[in-house]
Coordinates of C-alpha atoms and ligand atoms in Angstrom, one line a residue:
Chain J
X268 CA 118.9 81.7 194.5
X269 CA 120.7 81.2 197.8
X270 CA 119.7 83.3 200.8
X271 CA 123.1 84.8 201.1
X272 CA 123.2 86.2 197.6
X273 CA 119.9 88.0 198.3
X274 CA 120.9 89.7 201.5
X275 CA 122.8 92.7 200.2
X276 CA 120.1 93.4 197.7
X277 CA 117.4 93.3 200.3
X278 CA 119.4 95.6 202.5
X279 CA 119.6 98.3 199.8
X280 CA 116.0 97.9 198.8
X281 CA 114.7 98.4 202.3
X282 CA 116.9 101.5 202.6
X283 CA 115.0 102.8 199.5
X284 CA 111.8 102.1 201.2
X285 CA 112.7 103.7 204.5
X286 CA 114.2 106.8 202.9
X287 CA 112.0 109.8 203.5
X288 CA 110.4 111.5 200.6
X289 CA 110.1 108.5 198.4
X290 CA 110.1 109.6 194.8
X291 CA 108.4 107.1 192.5
X292 CA 109.9 106.2 189.2
X293 CA 107.1 106.1 186.6
X294 CA 107.4 104.9 183.1
X295 CA 105.0 106.7 180.7
X296 CA 104.2 105.3 177.3
X297 CA 102.8 108.3 175.3
X298 CA 101.4 108.1 171.8
X299 CA 103.1 110.4 169.4
X300 CA 100.1 112.1 168.0
X301 CA 98.3 113.3 171.1
X302 CA 99.8 112.7 174.5
X303 CA 103.4 113.1 173.6
X304 CA 102.5 116.4 172.0
X305 CA 100.4 117.2 175.0
X306 CA 103.4 116.5 177.3
X307 CA 105.5 118.6 175.1
X308 CA 103.0 121.5 175.3
X309 CA 102.9 121.1 179.1
X310 CA 106.7 121.5 179.0
X311 CA 106.8 124.5 176.7
X312 CA 104.0 126.2 178.6
X313 CA 106.1 125.7 181.8
X314 CA 103.3 123.8 183.6
X315 CA 104.5 122.4 186.9
X316 CA 104.8 118.7 186.8
X317 CA 106.5 116.2 189.1
X318 CA 109.8 115.1 187.7
X319 CA 109.1 111.4 188.3
X320 CA 108.1 110.4 184.8
X321 CA 110.3 108.9 182.1
X322 CA 108.5 109.2 178.8
X323 CA 108.7 106.6 176.1
X324 CA 107.2 107.7 172.8
X325 CA 105.2 105.2 170.8
X326 CA 103.4 105.6 167.6
X327 CA 100.1 104.7 169.0
X328 CA 98.9 103.2 172.3
X329 CA 97.7 100.2 170.2
X330 CA 101.4 99.5 169.7
X331 CA 102.0 98.9 173.4
X332 CA 102.2 95.2 174.1
X333 CA 101.0 94.3 177.6
X334 CA 104.4 92.6 178.1
X335 CA 106.1 96.0 177.9
X336 CA 104.1 97.1 181.0
X337 CA 104.7 93.9 182.9
X338 CA 108.4 94.0 182.0
X339 CA 108.7 97.6 183.3
X340 CA 107.1 96.6 186.6
X341 CA 109.3 93.5 186.8
X342 CA 112.4 95.8 186.3
X343 CA 111.3 97.9 189.2
X344 CA 109.2 100.8 187.8
X345 CA 106.9 102.0 190.6
X346 CA 104.2 102.8 188.2
X347 CA 103.3 102.7 184.5
X348 CA 101.3 105.4 182.8
X349 CA 99.8 105.0 179.4
X350 CA 98.5 108.1 177.7
X351 CA 96.9 108.2 174.3
X352 CA 94.4 110.0 172.1
X353 CA 90.8 110.3 173.2
X354 CA 88.5 107.5 171.9
X355 CA 87.5 108.5 168.3
X356 CA 90.7 110.5 167.8
X357 CA 93.3 107.8 167.4
X358 CA 95.5 108.5 164.4
X359 CA 95.2 104.8 163.5
X360 CA 91.5 104.9 164.2
X361 CA 91.1 102.2 166.9
X362 CA 94.6 101.6 168.5
X363 CA 93.5 103.3 171.7
X364 CA 90.3 101.1 171.9
X365 CA 92.5 98.0 171.6
X366 CA 94.7 99.4 174.4
X367 CA 91.6 100.0 176.5
X368 CA 90.5 96.4 176.1
X369 CA 93.9 95.1 176.8
X370 CA 94.1 97.3 179.8
X371 CA 90.9 95.9 181.3
X372 CA 92.2 92.4 181.0
X373 CA 95.6 93.3 182.3
X374 CA 94.3 95.1 185.4
X375 CA 92.2 92.1 186.2
X376 CA 95.2 89.8 185.7
X377 CA 97.4 92.0 187.9
X378 CA 94.8 91.9 190.6
X379 CA 94.4 88.2 190.5
X380 CA 98.1 87.9 190.8
X381 CA 97.9 89.6 194.2
X382 CA 99.6 92.8 193.0
X383 CA 98.4 96.4 192.9
X384 CA 96.5 97.2 189.7
X385 CA 96.7 101.0 190.6
X386 CA 100.3 100.9 189.6
X387 CA 99.1 100.9 186.0
X388 CA 97.0 103.9 184.7
X389 CA 95.4 104.6 181.4
X390 CA 94.5 108.1 180.4
X391 CA 93.5 110.1 177.4
X392 CA 95.1 113.5 176.6
X393 CA 95.1 115.3 173.3
X394 CA 97.8 117.4 171.9
X395 CA 96.1 120.6 173.2
X396 CA 95.6 119.1 176.7
X397 CA 99.0 119.8 178.4
X398 CA 97.0 120.4 181.5
X399 CA 95.2 117.1 181.4
X400 CA 98.4 115.3 180.9
X401 CA 100.0 117.1 183.8
X402 CA 97.0 116.3 186.1
X403 CA 97.3 112.7 185.1
X404 CA 100.9 112.6 186.0
X405 CA 100.2 114.3 189.3
X406 CA 97.4 111.8 190.2
X407 CA 99.6 108.9 189.3
X408 CA 102.5 110.2 191.4
X409 CA 100.2 110.6 194.4
X410 CA 98.7 107.2 194.0
X411 CA 102.1 105.5 193.8
X412 CA 103.4 107.5 196.7
X413 CA 100.6 106.2 198.7
X414 CA 101.3 102.6 197.6
X415 CA 105.0 103.0 198.3
X416 CA 107.9 101.6 196.2
X417 CA 107.3 98.7 194.0
X418 CA 108.4 95.8 196.2
X419 CA 109.9 94.2 193.1
X420 CA 112.1 97.2 192.6
X421 CA 115.7 96.6 191.7
X422 CA 118.0 98.7 193.8
X423 CA 120.3 101.0 191.9
Chain T
X129 CA 127.4 49.0 166.4
X130 CA 126.9 52.4 168.0
X131 CA 127.9 52.8 171.6
X132 CA 124.8 53.0 173.8
X133 CA 124.3 56.3 175.4
X134 CA 123.8 56.5 179.2
X135 CA 120.4 58.1 180.0
X136 CA 118.7 59.1 183.2
X137 CA 115.1 60.0 183.6
X138 CA 114.2 61.9 186.8
X139 CA 110.7 62.9 188.1
X140 CA 110.2 66.0 190.3
X141 CA 106.7 67.1 191.3
X142 CA 104.7 66.1 188.3
X143 CA 101.8 63.9 187.1
X144 CA 104.3 61.6 185.3
X145 CA 102.4 62.1 182.1
X146 CA 105.6 62.9 180.2
X147 CA 106.8 59.4 181.1
X148 CA 103.5 58.0 180.0
X149 CA 103.8 59.7 176.7
X150 CA 107.3 58.1 176.3
X151 CA 106.1 54.6 177.0
X152 CA 103.1 55.2 174.7
X153 CA 105.6 54.8 171.9
X154 CA 105.1 51.1 172.5
X155 CA 107.0 49.1 169.9
X156 CA 108.4 52.2 168.3
X157 CA 110.4 52.5 171.5
X158 CA 112.4 49.6 170.2
X159 CA 113.9 51.9 167.5
X160 CA 115.8 53.8 170.2
X161 CA 116.0 51.4 173.1
X162 CA 119.1 49.5 171.8
X163 CA 121.0 52.8 171.7
X164 CA 120.1 53.6 175.3
X165 CA 121.6 52.4 178.5
X166 CA 119.2 53.4 181.2
X167 CA 121.1 54.2 184.4
X168 CA 118.3 55.9 186.4
X169 CA 114.5 55.7 185.9
X170 CA 112.7 55.3 189.2
X171 CA 109.3 55.5 187.4
X172 CA 110.0 52.1 185.9
X173 CA 112.9 50.5 187.7
X174 CA 113.6 50.5 191.4
X175 CA 116.5 53.0 191.5
X176 CA 117.3 55.0 194.6
X177 CA 118.5 58.5 194.9
X178 CA 121.8 57.2 196.4
X179 CA 122.4 55.3 193.1
X180 CA 122.3 58.6 191.2
X181 CA 124.4 60.3 193.9
X182 CA 127.1 57.6 193.6
X183 CA 127.6 58.2 189.9
X184 CA 130.6 60.2 188.7
X185 CA 129.9 63.8 187.6
X186 CA 129.0 64.1 183.9
X187 CA 128.8 60.4 183.5
X188 CA 125.3 60.5 182.1
X189 CA 125.0 61.4 178.4
X190 CA 121.4 62.5 178.4
X191 CA 119.4 63.5 181.5
X192 CA 115.7 64.1 181.2
X193 CA 114.0 66.1 184.0
X194 CA 110.2 65.9 184.3
X195 CA 108.2 68.0 186.8
X196 CA 109.0 71.1 188.7
X197 CA 110.3 71.9 192.2
X198 CA 107.5 72.0 194.8
X199 CA 109.7 70.4 197.5
X200 CA 113.2 70.9 198.6
X201 CA 113.9 67.3 197.7
X202 CA 113.0 68.2 194.1
X203 CA 115.6 71.0 194.1
X204 CA 118.2 68.5 195.3
X205 CA 117.4 66.0 192.6
X206 CA 117.4 68.7 190.0
X207 CA 120.8 70.0 191.0
X208 CA 122.1 66.4 191.1
X209 CA 120.8 65.7 187.6
X210 CA 122.6 68.8 186.4
X211 CA 125.9 67.6 187.9
X212 CA 125.7 64.1 186.6
X213 CA 124.4 64.8 183.1
X214 CA 126.2 66.2 180.1
X215 CA 123.0 67.1 178.2
X216 CA 120.1 68.1 180.4
X217 CA 116.6 68.2 178.9
X218 CA 113.8 70.2 180.4
X219 CA 111.2 67.5 179.7
X220 CA 107.6 68.8 179.5
X221 CA 105.9 72.0 180.4
X222 CA 106.4 71.4 184.2
X223 CA 110.1 71.4 183.7
X224 CA 110.2 74.3 181.2
X225 CA 107.7 76.6 182.8
X226 CA 106.7 75.2 186.2
X227 CA 103.6 73.5 184.9
X228 CA 100.0 73.6 186.1
X229 CA 101.2 73.6 189.7
X230 CA 102.7 77.0 189.0
X231 CA 99.2 78.4 189.2
X232 CA 99.5 78.1 192.9
X233 CA 101.9 81.1 192.8
X234 CA 98.8 83.3 193.0
X235 CA 98.7 82.5 196.7
X236 CA 101.2 82.2 199.5
X237 CA 102.5 78.8 200.5
X238 CA 100.8 79.1 203.9
X239 CA 97.4 79.6 202.2
X240 CA 98.0 76.7 199.9
X241 CA 98.9 74.3 202.7
X242 CA 95.9 75.4 204.8
X243 CA 93.6 75.0 201.8
X244 CA 94.8 71.5 201.0
X245 CA 95.5 70.0 204.4
X246 CA 93.0 71.9 206.7
X247 CA 90.2 73.5 204.8
X248 CA 89.4 71.1 201.9
X249 CA 85.8 69.7 202.2
X250 CA 87.1 66.1 202.5
X251 CA 89.4 66.9 205.4
X252 CA 88.6 66.0 209.0
X253 CA 91.0 66.7 211.8
X254 CA 93.5 67.9 209.3
X255 CA 97.1 68.7 210.0
X256 CA 99.9 70.1 207.8
X257 CA 102.5 67.3 207.4
X258 CA 105.9 68.4 208.7
X259 CA 107.7 65.4 210.1
X260 CA 109.9 63.4 207.8
X261 CA 109.1 65.9 205.1
X262 CA 111.6 67.6 202.8
X263 CA 109.8 70.9 203.1
X264 CA 108.1 72.9 200.4
X265 CA 109.5 75.6 198.1
X266 CA 107.9 79.0 198.5
X267 CA 106.8 79.1 194.9
X268 CA 107.1 77.1 191.7
X269 CA 109.6 78.5 189.2
X270 CA 110.7 77.0 185.9
X271 CA 113.6 74.6 186.4
X272 CA 115.5 76.6 183.9
X273 CA 115.8 79.4 186.5
X274 CA 117.4 77.0 189.0
X275 CA 119.9 75.2 186.8
X276 CA 121.1 75.6 183.3
X277 CA 119.4 73.4 180.7
X278 CA 120.7 72.4 177.3
X279 CA 117.5 71.6 175.7
X280 CA 114.0 73.0 176.4
X281 CA 111.4 70.4 175.4
X282 CA 107.9 71.7 176.3
X283 CA 104.5 70.0 176.1
X284 CA 102.0 68.7 178.7
X285 CA 102.9 66.2 177.8
X286 CA 105.1 66.3 174.6
X287 CA 103.5 63.9 172.2
X288 CA 105.0 60.5 171.7
X289 CA 106.2 61.6 168.3
X290 CA 107.8 64.7 169.8
X291 CA 109.6 62.5 172.3
X292 CA 110.9 60.1 169.6
X293 CA 112.0 63.0 167.4
X294 CA 113.9 64.7 170.3
X295 CA 115.5 61.5 171.5
X296 CA 116.6 60.5 168.0
X297 CA 118.2 63.9 167.4
X298 CA 120.0 63.8 170.8
X299 CA 121.2 60.3 170.2
X300 CA 122.7 61.2 166.8
X301 CA 124.2 64.4 168.1
X302 CA 121.9 66.6 165.9
X303 CA 120.6 69.9 167.3
X304 CA 117.1 69.9 168.5
X305 CA 115.5 73.3 168.0
X306 CA 112.0 74.4 168.8
X307 CA 109.8 75.4 165.9
X308 CA 108.7 79.1 165.4
X309 CA 105.3 78.1 164.2
X310 CA 102.1 78.1 166.2
X311 CA 99.2 75.6 166.7
X312 CA 97.2 77.7 164.3
X313 CA 99.8 77.0 161.6
X314 CA 99.1 73.3 162.1
X315 CA 95.3 73.6 162.4
X316 CA 93.1 72.6 159.4
X317 CA 90.2 74.8 160.3
X318 CA 89.1 77.6 158.1
X319 CA 89.8 81.1 159.4
X320 CA 88.4 84.5 158.6
X321 CA 88.9 88.1 159.7
X322 CA 88.3 88.0 163.4
X323 CA 85.8 90.1 165.2
X324 CA 84.4 88.5 168.3
X325 CA 81.3 89.9 170.0
X326 CA 80.8 87.2 172.6
X327 CA 83.0 84.6 174.2
X328 CA 81.5 81.2 174.9
X329 CA 82.4 78.4 177.3
X330 CA 83.3 75.2 175.5
X331 CA 80.0 73.5 176.4
X332 CA 77.9 76.4 175.2
X333 CA 76.4 76.7 171.7
X334 CA 77.1 74.5 168.8
X335 CA 80.6 74.1 167.3
X336 CA 80.9 74.3 163.5
X337 CA 83.7 71.6 163.0
X338 CA 85.0 73.3 159.8
X339 CA 85.6 76.7 161.1
X340 CA 88.2 78.2 163.4
X341 CA 87.0 77.9 167.0
X342 CA 88.2 81.3 168.0
X343 CA 86.2 82.9 165.2
X344 CA 83.2 81.2 166.7
X345 CA 83.9 82.8 170.1
X346 CA 85.7 79.9 171.9
X347 CA 88.9 80.8 173.6
X348 CA 91.3 78.8 171.5
X349 CA 94.9 79.7 172.3
X350 CA 96.4 78.2 169.2
X351 CA 97.6 81.6 167.9
X352 CA 99.8 82.1 171.0
X353 CA 101.0 78.6 171.4
X354 CA 104.0 76.8 169.9
X355 CA 103.0 74.4 167.2
X356 CA 104.4 70.9 168.1
X357 CA 101.4 68.8 168.9
X358 CA 99.8 68.9 165.4
X359 CA 96.9 70.9 166.7
X360 CA 95.5 67.8 168.3
X361 CA 92.8 69.6 170.4
X362 CA 91.3 71.9 167.8
X363 CA 91.3 69.1 165.3
X364 CA 88.8 67.3 167.6
X365 CA 86.9 70.6 168.2
X366 CA 88.4 71.3 171.6
X367 CA 89.9 74.7 172.1
X368 CA 93.7 74.8 172.6
X369 CA 94.5 75.6 176.2
X370 CA 98.1 76.5 175.4
X371 CA 99.6 73.6 177.2
X372 CA 102.9 73.7 175.2
X373 CA 103.6 77.3 176.1
X374 CA 104.4 80.1 173.7
X375 CA 106.7 79.9 170.6
X376 CA 110.4 80.9 171.3
X377 CA 110.8 84.7 171.5
X378 CA 107.5 85.4 173.2
X379 CA 108.4 86.4 176.7
X380 CA 105.0 86.2 178.4
X381 CA 102.2 83.9 177.2
X382 CA 99.3 85.7 179.0
X383 CA 100.5 89.1 177.8
X384 CA 100.6 87.8 174.3
X385 CA 97.1 86.4 174.7
X386 CA 95.5 89.6 176.1
X387 CA 97.3 91.6 173.4
X388 CA 95.6 89.5 170.7
X389 CA 92.2 89.5 172.5
X390 CA 92.3 93.3 172.7
X391 CA 92.7 93.4 169.0
X392 CA 90.0 90.9 167.9
X393 CA 87.3 91.4 170.5
X394 CA 84.5 93.8 169.4
X395 CA 83.2 94.2 172.9
X396 CA 83.1 96.8 175.7
X397 CA 86.2 96.5 177.9
X398 CA 83.9 95.6 180.9
X399 CA 82.1 92.9 179.0
X400 CA 85.4 91.5 177.8
X401 CA 86.9 91.5 181.3
X402 CA 83.8 89.7 182.6
X403 CA 84.1 87.0 180.0
X404 CA 87.3 85.8 181.8
X405 CA 86.6 85.4 185.5
X406 CA 89.9 83.5 186.0
X407 CA 92.3 85.2 183.6
X408 CA 95.5 83.6 185.1
X409 CA 94.0 80.1 184.9
X410 CA 92.8 80.8 181.4
X411 CA 95.9 82.4 179.9
X412 CA 98.7 80.6 181.7
X413 CA 97.5 77.0 182.0
X414 CA 101.0 75.5 182.3
X415 CA 103.3 78.5 182.5
X416 CA 102.3 80.9 185.2
X417 CA 105.5 80.1 187.0
X418 CA 107.4 81.6 184.0
X419 CA 105.3 84.8 183.9
X420 CA 106.3 88.4 184.7
X421 CA 103.5 88.5 187.3
X422 CA 104.7 85.5 189.1
X423 CA 108.3 86.8 189.0
X424 CA 107.1 90.2 190.4
X425 CA 105.3 88.4 193.2
X426 CA 108.3 86.3 194.0
X427 CA 110.4 89.5 194.4
X428 CA 107.8 90.8 196.8
X429 CA 108.1 87.6 198.8
X430 CA 111.9 88.0 199.0
X431 CA 111.5 91.5 200.2
X432 CA 109.2 90.5 203.1
Ligands
LIG38 S1 104.4 68.5 181.7 FE1 102.2 67.9 181.9 S2 102.2 65.7 181.4 FE2 104.3 66.3 181.9 S3 104.5 65.8 184.0 FE3 104.0 67.9 183.9 S4 101.7 67.9 184.1 FE4 102.3 65.9 183.6
LIG39 S1 90.7 76.7 165.9 FE1 92.3 77.4 167.3 S2 94.2 76.5 166.5 FE2 92.7 76.4 164.9 S3 93.0 78.2 163.6 FE3 91.4 78.7 165.1 S4 92.5 79.6 166.9 FE4 94.1 78.6 165.6
LIG40 S1 96.3 71.9 170.9 FE1 97.0 73.2 172.6 S2 96.2 72.4 174.5 FE2 96.0 70.8 172.9 S3 97.9 69.6 173.1 FE3 98.3 71.2 171.5 S4 99.2 72.9 172.7 FE4 98.2 71.5 174.2
LIG41 S1 97.5 107.4 167.7 FE1 97.2 108.1 169.7 S2 96.3 106.3 170.6 FE2 96.5 105.7 168.5

């Protein structure tokens, strides 16, 4: 943790910050039964969607441990999007409600830590709602563009 | 007769409770004392830093480091202990995770100094001490992120029995591994399927001494906390605050806790969130310094 070992890293990082047209890197956890299918539909129906999202498919949003989200931010993701079935529609009945409760606590924790809770977003999108999924991604990308790069971002 | 092992016990920023827990062994201490040659223990004997500095490298068999690095002097002593000791033990939750003082990482150092030395109610004509001071570290991180440790030994403090067990293992050259079990595994209370509709503060309501405290709506963190203390708090009807940190393999104590709360709380998200006005203080009592959130904030600081 010496100052010297940090310098090259900082230099690359601030380059990323200054670079015009910052393109956020967003990790999206999508539940298999709704949102992943929704994202797929958005793709097959050729809806326009910003290319900033890397999708990770999970069986259910109830399977997403809050530590996955924090780990992603710690590894430099500029934002984390969680997309699942609408309340009442979860394939495992209440996984999404558990996620919703965890999300409320997580956002509060992130805020208390002095970080930006807007970097995490929770949305519902069914398998038929390619458009809702796409809109969610767009909103997220805009929000994160406004916030700028995750200051914890690793340069690569 | 066995050759006595050279041992050093160093204190960084801490409450010295880990030392207290060791001396609380009283006469049992005599079981291990003959096998120990104490070469550095300023808490008890008048050793100076230069005594430690003068020792040859790796000349200490077992080094115990209590406390975490809030000052630059702490960092110096920690690195010195690493150089001089063959086996280095992260003694207590301060050493393993940063300790209670890690909660300060929610603020900038400047804010902390102003709060303590200028704005506290009891302060008149305050000033931030700077002369003849070693200087503060920007944040509190686990010692294990500054130097390599051989044995993590959490607890705030580890119980006297824990300490005896660990010392005896180290003295006989046996491995000392942390258990995978949780405080709940050690707790005698009766548990049922959990569905919590309201969280209560410890002083609210009336505790049924036979039943699981969490089932009754008290935030008992036994389920997310490594079982080493024998569930000493819940046994006397006090909710576990998680002071020993999580079991091995759990990367983030608070994340684990909110994950479980999300599953067992039968409440609106807003209601749930309102039940914990200080989530970091409640979910990371001694290990905020080891959390993802604290690491992310540290990276932000470096960036600035
Ligand atoms: S771990 Fe706990 S008991 Fe030990 S020094 Fe730190 S605060 Fe005190
Ligand atoms: S009282 Fe606490 S430690 Fe005991 S079983 Fe319940 S949650 Fe676990
Ligand atoms: S019960 Fe929990 S708070 Fe109490 S000593 Fe054990 S780990 Fe610490
Ligand atoms: S299956 Fe989609 S959120 Fe549970």
